[in-house]
């Protein structure tokens, strides 16, 4: 379960980058030329960062920050170092940024994620909670989502669920919490074989798919859920959708092919599993707490 949490934190960081802080106003009356050049260098750095070329991103962002000192530049440079595995440099960049901009919830959020990756959980929570409680932060759901992931990694499942639900309440169209909750309940099912967890997992994955159309990973996850529910036709349907949608992800394609071949060759193993026959709780009761 913890391996899953760390992976999701990394995915969230990429999401955060696309929602970085709004640039502060620049005094063009004094440094118009240098600031214009700095903004250009920043935009070049961002383009390389988005493309995954961290070396070039760092090159341009280091140049940009010499004349264009805004929260965006610091934030992007810190993320570039972070993605390159240069955690010390990333942390130093965040600290410098927070000295200049001590009331930036976006910087608090990203710095909190960096600390979480380094397993500095208590310090990470302090920054993320500050961001979540900031009155003007427009992306509170991201802070609550990452707080939830940290709580799960600490074994605090109730706080994990509480903060995931807060993330959804602040933004019901935020994809990541639905995927994480689907994974959480599917993981619980694998541990205890309780069908209620499997059905709740399906509801969260289905909601996530409604927000991310033609997502091969979600097709695959739903295929596994329906397979384990003994609904082989639906499992095949979602595995086949995953196979078609994953043409650019060869590793995922191989996993889907193996799963599809397995249910074709061993369909009787999955049909109407004995463990479901004595299940008394109705599906409507099972999913009543699922956030719609």
Coordinates of N, CA, C and O in Angstrom, one line a residue, residues 23 52 62 84 129 204 258:
X23 N 2.0 34.7 -11.1 CA 3.2 35.6 -11.0 C 2.9 36.9 -10.4 O 1.9 37.5 -10.6
X52 N 9.7 17.0 -19.9 CA 10.5 16.0 -19.2 C 12.0 16.2 -19.3 O 12.7 15.3 -18.8
X62 N 17.4 28.7 -14.1 CA 18.5 29.3 -13.4 C 18.9 30.7 -14.0 O 19.2 31.6 -13.2
X84 N 14.6 15.9 -11.1 CA 15.9 15.4 -11.4 C 16.6 14.6 -10.3 O 17.7 14.1 -10.4
X129 N -1.0 21.6 5.7 CA -2.2 22.1 6.5 C -2.3 23.6 6.5 O -3.4 24.2 6.4
X204 N -15.7 4.1 -7.3 CA -14.7 5.2 -7.4 C -14.0 5.2 -8.7 O -13.8 6.2 -9.3
X258 N -1.9 -10.1 -20.6 CA -1.8 -11.2 -19.7 C -3.1 -11.4 -18.9 O -3.6 -12.5 -18.8

